[in-house]
PDB file of C-alpha atoms and ligand atoms in Angstrom:
ATOM      1  CA  MET A 199      32.227 150.335 -76.668  1.00 45.00           C
ATOM      2  CA  SER A 200      33.053 152.884 -79.358  1.00 45.00           C
ATOM      3  CA  ASP A 201      35.755 155.160 -78.234  1.00 48.00           C
ATOM      4  CA  ARG A 202      33.425 157.922 -78.118  1.00 47.00           C
ATOM      5  CA  THR A 203      30.305 156.474 -75.866  1.00 43.00           C
ATOM      6  CA  SER A 204      28.289 159.677 -75.833  1.00 44.00           C
ATOM      7  CA  SER A 205      28.495 163.291 -76.834  1.00 43.00           C
ATOM      8  CA  SER A 206      28.244 166.127 -74.718  1.00 41.00           C
ATOM      9  CA  ALA A 207      26.808 169.625 -75.934  1.00 42.00           C
ATOM     10  CA  ASN A 208      28.935 171.926 -74.269  1.00 51.00           C
ATOM     11  CA  ASN A 209      32.678 172.146 -72.849  1.00 62.00           C
ATOM     12  CA  GLY A 210      31.675 173.286 -69.490  1.00 64.00           C
ATOM     13  CA  ASN A 211      29.554 170.525 -68.544  1.00 81.00           C
ATOM     14  CA  ARG A 212      31.875 168.313 -70.253  1.00 92.00           C
ATOM     15  CA  PHE A 213      33.267 165.057 -67.983  1.00 97.00           C
ATOM     16  CA  ARG A 214      35.594 163.271 -70.592  1.00 98.00           C
ATOM     17  CA  LEU A 215      38.964 160.952 -70.786  1.00 98.00           C
ATOM     18  CA  LYS A 216      41.529 161.175 -73.281  1.00 98.00           C
ATOM     19  CA  PHE A 217      44.397 158.480 -73.054  1.00 98.00           C
ATOM     20  CA  TRP A 218      47.656 160.071 -74.565  1.00 98.00           C
ATOM     21  CA  GLY A 219      49.949 157.096 -72.800  1.00 98.00           C
ATOM     22  CA  VAL A 220      48.722 153.517 -72.113  1.00 98.00           C
ATOM     23  CA  ARG A 221      51.851 151.786 -71.587  1.00 98.00           C
ATOM     24  CA  GLY A 222      53.454 150.153 -68.838  1.00 98.00           C
ATOM     25  CA  SER A 223      57.369 150.190 -67.487  1.00 98.00           C
ATOM     26  CA  TYR A 224      58.858 151.860 -70.850  1.00 98.00           C
ATOM     27  CA  PRO A 225      57.619 153.441 -73.796  1.00 98.00           C
ATOM     28  CA  THR A 226      57.670 151.279 -77.166  1.00 98.00           C
ATOM     29  CA  VAL A 227      58.318 152.089 -80.598  1.00 96.00           C
ATOM     30  CA  ASP A 228      57.814 148.626 -82.131  1.00 97.00           C
ATOM     31  CA  PRO A 229      55.058 149.416 -85.538  1.00 97.00           C
ATOM     32  CA  ALA A 230      54.003 146.395 -83.692  1.00 98.00           C
ATOM     33  CA  THR A 231      52.454 147.674 -80.808  1.00 98.00           C
ATOM     34  CA  LEU A 232      51.396 151.204 -82.402  1.00 96.00           C
ATOM     35  CA  GLU A 233      47.634 150.826 -82.521  1.00 98.00           C
ATOM     36  CA  VAL A 234      47.369 150.504 -78.688  1.00 98.00           C
ATOM     37  CA  GLY A 235      49.916 152.889 -78.278  1.00 98.00           C
ATOM     38  CA  GLY A 236      53.925 152.861 -77.208  1.00 98.00           C
ATOM     39  CA  ASN A 237      53.857 156.059 -74.508  1.00 98.00           C
ATOM     40  CA  THR A 238      53.970 156.108 -70.799  1.00 98.00           C
ATOM     41  CA  SER A 239      51.048 156.535 -68.402  1.00 98.00           C
ATOM     42  CA  CYS A 240      48.785 159.983 -68.888  1.00 98.00           C
ATOM     43  CA  VAL A 241      45.183 159.953 -69.018  1.00 98.00           C
ATOM     44  CA  GLU A 242      43.879 163.796 -69.862  1.00 98.00           C
ATOM     45  CA  VAL A 243      40.424 164.560 -67.877  1.00 98.00           C
ATOM     46  CA  GLU A 244      38.280 167.526 -69.540  1.00 97.00           C
ATOM     47  CA  VAL A 245      35.765 168.368 -66.342  1.00 96.00           C
ATOM     48  CA  ASP A 246      34.015 171.196 -65.530  1.00 93.00           C
ATOM     49  CA  GLY A 247      36.087 173.866 -67.271  1.00 92.00           C
ATOM     50  CA  ARG A 248      38.998 172.529 -66.572  1.00 95.00           C
ATOM     51  CA  ARG A 249      42.154 169.906 -67.398  1.00 96.00           C
ATOM     52  CA  LEU A 250      43.105 167.422 -65.645  1.00 98.00           C
ATOM     53  CA  ILE A 251      46.328 165.490 -66.043  1.00 98.00           C
ATOM     54  CA  PHE A 252      46.784 161.643 -64.143  1.00 99.00           C
ATOM     55  CA  ASP A 253      50.687 160.895 -64.367  1.00 98.00           C
ATOM     56  CA  ALA A 254      53.854 162.644 -66.548  1.00 98.00           C
ATOM     57  CA  GLY A 255      54.856 159.491 -68.656  1.00 98.00           C
ATOM     58  CA  THR A 256      55.879 160.284 -72.300  1.00 98.00           C
ATOM     59  CA  GLY A 257      51.944 160.532 -73.090  1.00 98.00           C
ATOM     60  CA  ILE A 258      52.421 163.795 -71.586  1.00 98.00           C
ATOM     61  CA  ILE A 259      54.888 165.459 -74.163  1.00 98.00           C
ATOM     62  CA  GLY A 260      52.143 165.868 -76.848  1.00 98.00           C
ATOM     63  CA  LEU A 261      49.634 166.544 -74.705  1.00 98.00           C
ATOM     64  CA  GLY A 262      51.733 169.910 -72.901  1.00 98.00           C
ATOM     65  CA  LYS A 263      52.239 170.988 -76.770  1.00 98.00           C
ATOM     66  CA  GLU A 264      48.576 171.257 -77.362  1.00 97.00           C
ATOM     67  CA  PHE A 265      48.241 172.910 -74.184  1.00 97.00           C
ATOM     68  CA  CYS A 266      50.704 175.662 -74.960  1.00 97.00           C
ATOM     69  CA  GLU A 267      48.919 176.170 -78.691  1.00 96.00           C
ATOM     70  CA  GLY A 268      47.311 179.373 -77.808  1.00 91.00           C
ATOM     71  CA  ALA A 269      48.538 182.347 -76.159  1.00 91.00           C
ATOM     72  CA  ASN A 270      47.054 181.885 -72.775  1.00 93.00           C
ATOM     73  CA  PRO A 271      47.751 177.942 -71.692  1.00 95.00           C
ATOM     74  CA  PRO A 272      45.150 176.970 -69.051  1.00 96.00           C
ATOM     75  CA  ALA A 273      46.362 175.598 -66.016  1.00 97.00           C
ATOM     76  CA  ALA A 274      47.310 172.348 -65.843  1.00 98.00           C
ATOM     77  CA  TYR A 275      46.711 170.075 -63.046  1.00 98.00           C
ATOM     78  CA  VAL A 276      48.794 167.009 -62.946  1.00 98.00           C
ATOM     79  CA  PHE A 277      48.402 164.237 -60.437  1.00 98.00           C
ATOM     80  CA  LEU A 278      51.187 161.895 -59.966  1.00 98.00           C
ATOM     81  CA  SER A 279      50.444 158.090 -59.037  1.00 98.00           C
ATOM     82  CA  HIS A 280      53.869 157.816 -57.940  1.00 98.00           C
ATOM     83  CA  THR A 281      57.215 158.464 -59.283  1.00 98.00           C
ATOM     84  CA  HIS A 282      58.459 155.895 -60.981  1.00 98.00           C
ATOM     85  CA  ILE A 283      60.089 156.547 -64.167  1.00 98.00           C
ATOM     86  CA  ASP A 284      57.724 155.916 -66.598  1.00 98.00           C
ATOM     87  CA  HIS A 285      55.036 157.672 -64.880  1.00 98.00           C
ATOM     88  CA  VAL A 286      57.645 161.386 -64.805  1.00 98.00           C
ATOM     89  CA  MET A 287      59.584 160.641 -67.487  1.00 97.00           C
ATOM     90  CA  GLY A 288      57.860 163.306 -70.012  1.00 98.00           C
ATOM     91  CA  LEU A 289      57.623 165.884 -66.965  1.00 97.00           C
ATOM     92  CA  CYS A 290      60.892 167.653 -68.049  1.00 96.00           C
ATOM     93  CA  PHE A 291      59.590 167.872 -71.961  1.00 97.00           C
ATOM     94  CA  PHE A 292      55.724 169.180 -70.672  1.00 98.00           C
ATOM     95  CA  GLU A 293      55.237 172.704 -72.392  1.00 98.00           C
ATOM     96  CA  PRO A 294      53.728 174.361 -69.790  1.00 98.00           C
ATOM     97  CA  LEU A 295      56.502 173.728 -67.236  1.00 98.00           C
ATOM     98  CA  LEU A 296      58.985 175.596 -69.944  1.00 97.00           C
ATOM     99  CA  THR A 297      56.504 177.960 -70.884  1.00 97.00           C
ATOM    100  CA  PRO A 298      56.778 181.375 -68.673  1.00 96.00           C
ATOM    101  CA  LYS A 299      52.905 182.297 -68.967  1.00 95.00           C
ATOM    102  CA  ALA A 300      51.920 178.568 -68.263  1.00 97.00           C
ATOM    103  CA  ARG A 301      51.180 177.297 -64.752  1.00 97.00           C
ATOM    104  CA  SER A 302      51.189 173.871 -63.402  1.00 98.00           C
ATOM    105  CA  TYR A 303      49.768 172.116 -60.342  1.00 98.00           C
ATOM    106  CA  ILE A 304      51.497 169.105 -59.329  1.00 98.00           C
ATOM    107  CA  LEU A 305      50.442 166.514 -56.839  1.00 98.00           C
ATOM    108  CA  GLY A 306      51.175 163.354 -55.811  1.00 98.00           C
ATOM    109  CA  PRO A 307      52.069 161.003 -52.715  1.00 98.00           C
ATOM    110  CA  GLY A 308      54.839 162.271 -50.762  1.00 97.00           C
ATOM    111  CA  SER A 309      55.453 161.167 -46.899  1.00 92.00           C
ATOM    112  CA  SER A 310      55.924 164.842 -45.618  1.00 94.00           C
ATOM    113  CA  ARG A 311      55.574 168.733 -47.015  1.00 94.00           C
ATOM    114  CA  GLY A 312      58.146 169.140 -49.445  1.00 97.00           C
ATOM    115  CA  ALA A 313      58.651 165.688 -50.306  1.00 97.00           C
ATOM    116  CA  LEU A 314      57.404 165.048 -53.942  1.00 98.00           C
ATOM    117  CA  THR A 315      59.296 168.372 -54.682  1.00 97.00           C
ATOM    118  CA  ARG A 316      62.396 166.169 -53.535  1.00 97.00           C
ATOM    119  CA  SER A 317      61.432 163.136 -55.549  1.00 97.00           C
ATOM    120  CA  LEU A 318      61.204 164.866 -58.376  1.00 97.00           C
ATOM    121  CA  ARG A 319      64.594 167.198 -58.122  1.00 97.00           C
ATOM    122  CA  HIS A 320      66.071 163.986 -58.912  1.00 96.00           C
ATOM    123  CA  LEU A 321      64.847 164.135 -62.800  1.00 95.00           C
ATOM    124  CA  THR A 322      66.741 167.018 -63.222  1.00 94.00           C
ATOM    125  CA  ASP A 323      70.058 165.863 -61.205  1.00 95.00           C
ATOM    126  CA  SER A 324      72.824 167.959 -63.318  1.00 95.00           C
ATOM    127  CA  HIS A 325      73.794 163.916 -64.319  1.00 97.00           C
ATOM    128  CA  LEU A 326      70.020 163.412 -66.074  1.00 95.00           C
ATOM    129  CA  PHE A 327      69.547 166.638 -66.982  1.00 95.00           C
ATOM    130  CA  PRO A 328      70.988 169.593 -67.998  1.00 95.00           C
ATOM    131  CA  VAL A 329      68.148 172.237 -66.540  1.00 95.00           C
ATOM    132  CA  SER A 330      67.087 171.981 -62.750  1.00 95.00           C
ATOM    133  CA  LEU A 331      63.806 171.539 -61.744  1.00 94.00           C
ATOM    134  CA  ASP A 332      63.677 174.957 -60.209  1.00 93.00           C
ATOM    135  CA  GLU A 333      64.957 176.588 -63.059  1.00 95.00           C
ATOM    136  CA  LEU A 334      62.452 175.353 -65.356  1.00 95.00           C
ATOM    137  CA  LYS A 335      60.618 178.509 -66.785  1.00 96.00           C
ATOM    138  CA  GLY A 336      56.966 177.626 -66.061  1.00 97.00           C
ATOM    139  CA  LYS A 337      54.955 178.485 -62.942  1.00 97.00           C
ATOM    140  CA  LYS A 338      54.869 175.633 -60.720  1.00 97.00           C
ATOM    141  CA  GLU A 339      53.386 174.687 -57.392  1.00 98.00           C
ATOM    142  CA  ILE A 340      53.861 170.812 -56.269  1.00 98.00           C
ATOM    143  CA  PHE A 341      52.033 169.695 -53.251  1.00 98.00           C
ATOM    144  CA  SER A 342      52.563 166.384 -51.314  1.00 98.00           C
ATOM    145  CA  LEU A 343      49.853 163.872 -50.579  1.00 97.00           C
ATOM    146  CA  ALA A 344      49.916 161.479 -47.791  1.00 96.00           C
ATOM    147  CA  GLY A 345      46.558 159.863 -49.475  1.00 96.00           C
ATOM    148  CA  GLY A 346      42.753 160.011 -47.991  1.00 95.00           C
ATOM    149  CA  GLU A 347      42.590 164.063 -48.744  1.00 95.00           C
ATOM    150  CA  VAL A 348      39.698 165.312 -50.689  1.00 95.00           C
ATOM    151  CA  ILE A 349      40.767 167.719 -53.336  1.00 96.00           C
ATOM    152  CA  ARG A 350      38.651 170.762 -54.323  1.00 95.00           C
ATOM    153  CA  PHE A 351      38.956 173.228 -57.111  1.00 93.00           C
ATOM    154  CA  GLY A 352      37.921 176.878 -56.742  1.00 87.00           C
ATOM    155  CA  ALA A 353      37.707 178.998 -60.194  1.00 88.00           C
ATOM    156  CA  PRO A 354      39.655 177.690 -63.211  1.00 89.00           C
ATOM    157  CA  GLY A 355      42.968 177.942 -63.101  1.00 91.00           C
ATOM    158  CA  ARG A 356      43.151 178.777 -58.921  1.00 94.00           C
ATOM    159  CA  ARG A 357      45.230 176.428 -56.661  1.00 96.00           C
ATOM    160  CA  PRO A 358      43.726 173.496 -55.843  1.00 96.00           C
ATOM    161  CA  LYS A 359      41.901 173.473 -52.248  1.00 95.00           C
ATOM    162  CA  ILE A 360      43.635 169.854 -50.098  1.00 95.00           C
ATOM    163  CA  GLU A 361      41.468 169.056 -47.440  1.00 93.00           C
ATOM    164  CA  SER A 362      42.796 167.106 -44.787  1.00 86.00           C
ATOM    165  CA  PRO A 363      41.794 162.607 -44.538  1.00 75.00           C
ATOM    166  CA  ARG A 364      38.137 162.880 -44.005  1.00 66.00           C
ATOM    167  CA  ALA A 365      35.188 160.519 -44.970  1.00 56.00           C
ATOM    168  CA  THR A 366      33.392 161.726 -48.146  1.00 56.00           C
ATOM    169  CA  ASN A 367      30.365 160.304 -49.255  1.00 50.00           C
ATOM    170  CA  GLY A 368      31.976 161.245 -52.641  1.00 49.00           C
ATOM    171  CA  SER A 369      30.415 159.219 -54.610  1.00 49.00           C
ATOM    172  CA  LEU A 370      27.125 161.663 -54.381  1.00 55.00           C
ATOM    173  CA  ALA A 371      29.087 164.561 -55.112  1.00 71.00           C
ATOM    174  CA  ASN A 372      27.783 167.187 -57.937  1.00 87.00           C
ATOM    175  CA  GLU A 373      30.935 169.389 -57.669  1.00 91.00           C
ATOM    176  CA  LEU A 374      34.024 168.397 -59.015  1.00 95.00           C
ATOM    177  CA  ILE A 375      36.399 167.202 -56.438  1.00 95.00           C
ATOM    178  CA  ILE A 376      38.768 164.090 -56.064  1.00 97.00           C
ATOM    179  CA  THR A 377      39.199 161.677 -53.606  1.00 96.00           C
ATOM    180  CA  THR A 378      42.417 159.870 -52.850  1.00 97.00           C
ATOM    181  CA  CYS A 379      43.640 156.743 -51.620  1.00 97.00           C
ATOM    182  CA  LYS A 380      47.552 155.519 -50.609  1.00 97.00           C
ATOM    183  CA  SER A 381      47.984 152.011 -51.413  1.00 97.00           C
ATOM    184  CA  SER A 382      51.094 150.105 -50.639  1.00 96.00           C
ATOM    185  CA  ALA A 383      50.291 147.707 -53.062  1.00 96.00           C
ATOM    186  CA  HIS A 384      53.224 148.566 -55.320  1.00 96.00           C
ATOM    187  CA  PRO A 385      56.949 148.306 -54.530  1.00 97.00           C
ATOM    188  CA  VAL A 386      58.703 150.162 -52.762  1.00 95.00           C
ATOM    189  CA  ASN A 387      57.063 153.236 -51.920  1.00 95.00           C
ATOM    190  CA  GLY A 388      53.113 152.324 -52.575  1.00 97.00           C
ATOM    191  CA  VAL A 389      51.074 154.209 -55.209  1.00 98.00           C
ATOM    192  CA  MET A 390      48.144 157.128 -55.161  1.00 98.00           C
ATOM    193  CA  LEU A 391      44.882 155.948 -56.343  1.00 98.00           C
ATOM    194  CA  TYR A 392      42.262 158.605 -57.403  1.00 98.00           C
ATOM    195  CA  ARG A 393      38.383 159.189 -58.002  1.00 97.00           C
ATOM    196  CA  VAL A 394      37.443 162.141 -60.172  1.00 97.00           C
ATOM    197  CA  HIS A 395      33.434 163.221 -58.909  1.00 96.00           C
ATOM    198  CA  TYR A 396      31.712 165.472 -60.536  1.00 96.00           C
ATOM    199  CA  GLN A 397      27.750 165.672 -61.275  1.00 94.00           C
ATOM    200  CA  ASN A 398      26.790 162.146 -59.607  1.00 94.00           C
ATOM    201  CA  LYS A 399      29.617 160.692 -61.896  1.00 96.00           C
ATOM    202  CA  SER A 400      33.259 159.205 -61.379  1.00 97.00           C
ATOM    203  CA  PHE A 401      36.214 157.196 -62.361  1.00 98.00           C
ATOM    204  CA  VAL A 402      38.933 155.779 -60.598  1.00 98.00           C
ATOM    205  CA  TYR A 403      42.639 155.736 -61.514  1.00 98.00           C
ATOM    206  CA  ALA A 404      44.605 152.731 -60.734  1.00 98.00           C
ATOM    207  CA  THR A 405      47.490 152.134 -62.171  1.00 98.00           C
ATOM    208  CA  ASP A 406      50.782 150.348 -60.774  1.00 98.00           C
ATOM    209  CA  ILE A 407      48.610 148.041 -58.110  1.00 98.00           C
ATOM    210  CA  GLU A 408      49.588 144.414 -57.680  1.00 97.00           C
ATOM    211  CA  GLN A 409      46.196 143.191 -56.277  1.00 95.00           C
ATOM    212  CA  GLN A 410      46.418 140.281 -53.665  1.00 95.00           C
ATOM    213  CA  GLU A 411      44.204 137.331 -54.525  1.00 93.00           C
ATOM    214  CA  GLY A 412      40.262 138.278 -54.159  1.00 95.00           C
ATOM    215  CA  GLY A 413      41.587 142.163 -54.555  1.00 96.00           C
ATOM    216  CA  TYR A 414      42.593 144.496 -51.524  1.00 96.00           C
ATOM    217  CA  PRO A 415      39.293 145.262 -49.996  1.00 97.00           C
ATOM    218  CA  GLU A 416      40.198 148.736 -49.422  1.00 97.00           C
ATOM    219  CA  ILE A 417      40.571 149.259 -53.365  1.00 97.00           C
ATOM    220  CA  ILE A 418      37.829 147.631 -54.126  1.00 98.00           C
ATOM    221  CA  GLU A 419      36.097 149.717 -51.721  1.00 98.00           C
ATOM    222  CA  PHE A 420      37.307 152.936 -53.084  1.00 97.00           C
ATOM    223  CA  SER A 421      35.978 151.928 -56.245  1.00 98.00           C
ATOM    224  CA  ARG A 422      32.774 150.949 -55.162  1.00 98.00           C
ATOM    225  CA  GLY A 423      30.189 151.779 -58.042  1.00 97.00           C
ATOM    226  CA  ALA A 424      32.443 153.888 -60.230  1.00 98.00           C
ATOM    227  CA  ASP A 425      31.336 154.747 -63.460  1.00 98.00           C
ATOM    228  CA  LEU A 426      34.504 154.047 -64.876  1.00 98.00           C
ATOM    229  CA  LEU A 427      37.656 152.212 -63.250  1.00 98.00           C
ATOM    230  CA  ILE A 428      40.825 152.372 -65.378  1.00 98.00           C
ATOM    231  CA  HIS A 429      43.446 149.396 -63.968  1.00 98.00           C
ATOM    232  CA  ASP A 430      46.457 148.276 -63.959  1.00 98.00           C
ATOM    233  CA  ALA A 431      46.237 145.072 -65.949  1.00 98.00           C
ATOM    234  CA  GLN A 432      49.841 143.994 -67.329  1.00 98.00           C
ATOM    235  CA  TYR A 433      50.098 140.644 -67.031  1.00 98.00           C
ATOM    236  CA  LEU A 434      48.993 137.489 -68.271  1.00 97.00           C
ATOM    237  CA  HIS A 435      47.779 135.028 -65.449  1.00 96.00           C
ATOM    238  CA  GLY A 436      50.453 132.993 -67.277  1.00 96.00           C
ATOM    239  CA  GLU A 437      53.144 135.316 -67.057  1.00 97.00           C
ATOM    240  CA  TYR A 438      52.402 136.491 -63.285  1.00 97.00           C
ATOM    241  CA  VAL A 439      52.841 132.388 -62.602  1.00 96.00           C
ATOM    242  CA  SER A 440      55.456 131.807 -64.992  1.00 96.00           C
ATOM    243  CA  ARG A 441      58.126 129.086 -63.732  1.00 96.00           C
ATOM    244  CA  LEU A 442      60.710 130.606 -65.626  1.00 96.00           C
ATOM    245  CA  LYS A 443      59.970 133.949 -65.033  1.00 96.00           C
ATOM    246  CA  PRO A 444      57.197 134.691 -62.488  1.00 96.00           C
ATOM    247  CA  ARG A 445      56.268 138.235 -62.462  1.00 97.00           C
ATOM    248  CA  LYS A 446      54.330 138.015 -58.831  1.00 95.00           C
ATOM    249  CA  GLY A 447      56.250 140.915 -56.713  1.00 95.00           C
ATOM    250  CA  TRP A 448      56.680 143.158 -59.269  1.00 96.00           C
ATOM    251  CA  GLY A 449      53.971 145.417 -58.679  1.00 97.00           C
ATOM    252  CA  HIS A 450      51.616 144.953 -61.479  1.00 98.00           C
ATOM    253  CA  SER A 451      48.129 143.136 -61.862  1.00 98.00           C
ATOM    254  CA  THR A 452      46.861 140.533 -64.300  1.00 98.00           C
ATOM    255  CA  VAL A 453      43.699 140.733 -66.455  1.00 98.00           C
ATOM    256  CA  ASP A 454      42.120 138.598 -64.526  1.00 98.00           C
ATOM    257  CA  SER A 455      42.890 140.197 -60.929  1.00 98.00           C
ATOM    258  CA  ALA A 456      41.752 143.945 -63.026  1.00 98.00           C
ATOM    259  CA  ALA A 457      38.247 142.107 -64.008  1.00 98.00           C
ATOM    260  CA  ASP A 458      37.688 140.393 -60.522  1.00 98.00           C
ATOM    261  CA  VAL A 459      37.996 143.653 -58.661  1.00 98.00           C
ATOM    262  CA  ALA A 460      35.757 145.568 -61.161  1.00 98.00           C
ATOM    263  CA  GLN A 461      33.223 142.931 -60.400  1.00 98.00           C
ATOM    264  CA  LYS A 462      33.551 142.940 -57.155  1.00 98.00           C
ATOM    265  CA  ALA A 463      33.704 147.024 -56.823  1.00 98.00           C
ATOM    266  CA  GLY A 464      30.589 147.005 -59.072  1.00 98.00           C
ATOM    267  CA  VAL A 465      31.569 149.597 -61.614  1.00 98.00           C
ATOM    268  CA  LYS A 466      30.054 150.121 -64.784  1.00 98.00           C
ATOM    269  CA  ARG A 467      33.213 149.782 -66.805  1.00 98.00           C
ATOM    270  CA  LEU A 468      36.596 148.582 -66.816  1.00 98.00           C
ATOM    271  CA  ALA A 469      39.665 150.129 -68.819  1.00 98.00           C
ATOM    272  CA  LEU A 470      42.702 147.952 -69.096  1.00 98.00           C
ATOM    273  CA  PHE A 471      45.589 150.072 -68.217  1.00 98.00           C
ATOM    274  CA  HIS A 472      49.846 149.927 -68.140  1.00 98.00           C
ATOM    275  CA  HIS A 473      50.237 147.257 -70.888  1.00 98.00           C
ATOM    276  CA  GLU A 474      53.558 145.170 -70.976  1.00 98.00           C
ATOM    277  CA  PRO A 475      55.478 146.698 -73.375  1.00 98.00           C
ATOM    278  CA  THR A 476      56.079 143.228 -74.758  1.00 98.00           C
ATOM    279  CA  HIS A 477      52.374 143.104 -75.508  1.00 98.00           C
ATOM    280  CA  ASP A 478      51.997 143.722 -79.434  1.00 98.00           C
ATOM    281  CA  ASP A 479      48.750 144.608 -81.305  1.00 98.00           C
ATOM    282  CA  ARG A 480      47.465 141.141 -81.965  1.00 98.00           C
ATOM    283  CA  MET A 481      48.146 139.883 -78.391  1.00 98.00           C
ATOM    284  CA  MET A 482      46.528 143.238 -76.897  1.00 98.00           C
ATOM    285  CA  LYS A 483      43.400 142.075 -78.948  1.00 98.00           C
ATOM    286  CA  LYS A 484      43.363 138.457 -77.321  1.00 98.00           C
ATOM    287  CA  ILE A 485      43.615 140.328 -74.180  1.00 98.00           C
ATOM    288  CA  GLY A 486      40.460 142.619 -74.858  1.00 98.00           C
ATOM    289  CA  ASN A 487      38.514 139.611 -75.701  1.00 98.00           C
ATOM    290  CA  HIS A 488      39.632 137.504 -72.736  1.00 98.00           C
ATOM    291  CA  ALA A 489      38.432 140.251 -70.344  1.00 98.00           C
ATOM    292  CA  LYS A 490      35.297 140.933 -71.966  1.00 98.00           C
ATOM    293  CA  ARG A 491      34.843 137.119 -71.268  1.00 98.00           C
ATOM    294  CA  LEU A 492      35.646 137.869 -67.841  1.00 98.00           C
ATOM    295  CA  PHE A 493      34.338 140.976 -67.153  1.00 98.00           C
ATOM    296  CA  ARG A 494      31.973 142.729 -69.742  1.00 98.00           C
ATOM    297  CA  SER A 495      31.989 146.094 -70.087  1.00 98.00           C
ATOM    298  CA  SER A 496      35.685 145.845 -70.393  1.00 98.00           C
ATOM    299  CA  VAL A 497      38.055 147.769 -73.170  1.00 98.00           C
ATOM    300  CA  VAL A 498      41.886 148.003 -73.745  1.00 98.00           C
ATOM    301  CA  ALA A 499      42.767 151.471 -73.037  1.00 98.00           C
ATOM    302  CA  ARG A 500      44.655 152.653 -75.963  1.00 98.00           C
ATOM    303  CA  GLU A 501      46.265 155.873 -77.130  1.00 98.00           C
ATOM    304  CA  GLY A 502      43.813 158.406 -78.577  1.00 98.00           C
ATOM    305  CA  MET A 503      40.430 156.789 -76.957  1.00 98.00           C
ATOM    306  CA  GLN A 504      38.323 158.936 -75.651  1.00 98.00           C
ATOM    307  CA  ILE A 505      35.272 158.372 -73.211  1.00 98.00           C
ATOM    308  CA  ASP A 506      32.622 160.641 -72.008  1.00 98.00           C
ATOM    309  CA  LEU A 507      31.041 160.411 -68.722  1.00 97.00           C
ATOM    310  CA  LEU A 508      28.760 163.118 -69.189  1.00 94.00           C
TER     311      LEU A 508
HETATM  312 ZN1  LIG B 882      54.500 151.826 -64.044  1.00 79.29          ZN
HETATM  313 ZN1  LIG B 883      55.084 152.052 -60.953  1.00 79.29          ZN
END
């Protein structure tokens, strides 16, 4: 797979992903890892004239600077998988949150109204950061999701509309919608999976998932037939079952289980994501080859990589 699998004629009709951070757990600056990239989770999606962002790991810092290059920054729609530190550590340095003219909508898992705001306030506790979340100058609205909601969008820049859980045959959606699925397959509070649909194309963002043997049926179903599945693939099978340091229960999948789920869900492509920080570029190359043997249309996500879905 090349970095750019097709080109689209104009921005309005674009459905393009760009990886800004692909590393799991913590960022790395080891030169031996920089071909794949050292920033933690952040994926940007340009679609239907909007810019959506999945997770606010350190990868979001560079993206935020790009957002604020012009005089009128576009609205940022940020979808958090969960609030573990590697997925939110870039948030306090995300330029739109520091820029009075900018507007951000932040959505993520929260069991009740205001729950996500309360979780994120921990980030700016005065012992950890000098300015509180509420004092950051950018305009922001934070929405807690329980899972199962359908998210729709009005005109670009407007507040997203969050509809209550109900069955949606999203795989056939022509308009831009996001469906959500809350999974308990990540300690301790679970994780949100997102599926973005537009013009009958879709991709699934499924990071920080520890698949059970054979895959979780609800995750396979949620990913059914997607054009792209971005899936946690932090460990090699040998690491997962290692006798000295077994990773079972740590909340992440093996490359083998990600490929197995991709196969069972009948997705068109698989992007391995949330890479183990101790895996250097040489190891990642081996992992990429191994994954291709298990699921032919798979690729190791790396920083800067773009994938066009339209
Ligand atoms: Zn993580
Ligand atoms: Zn996590």
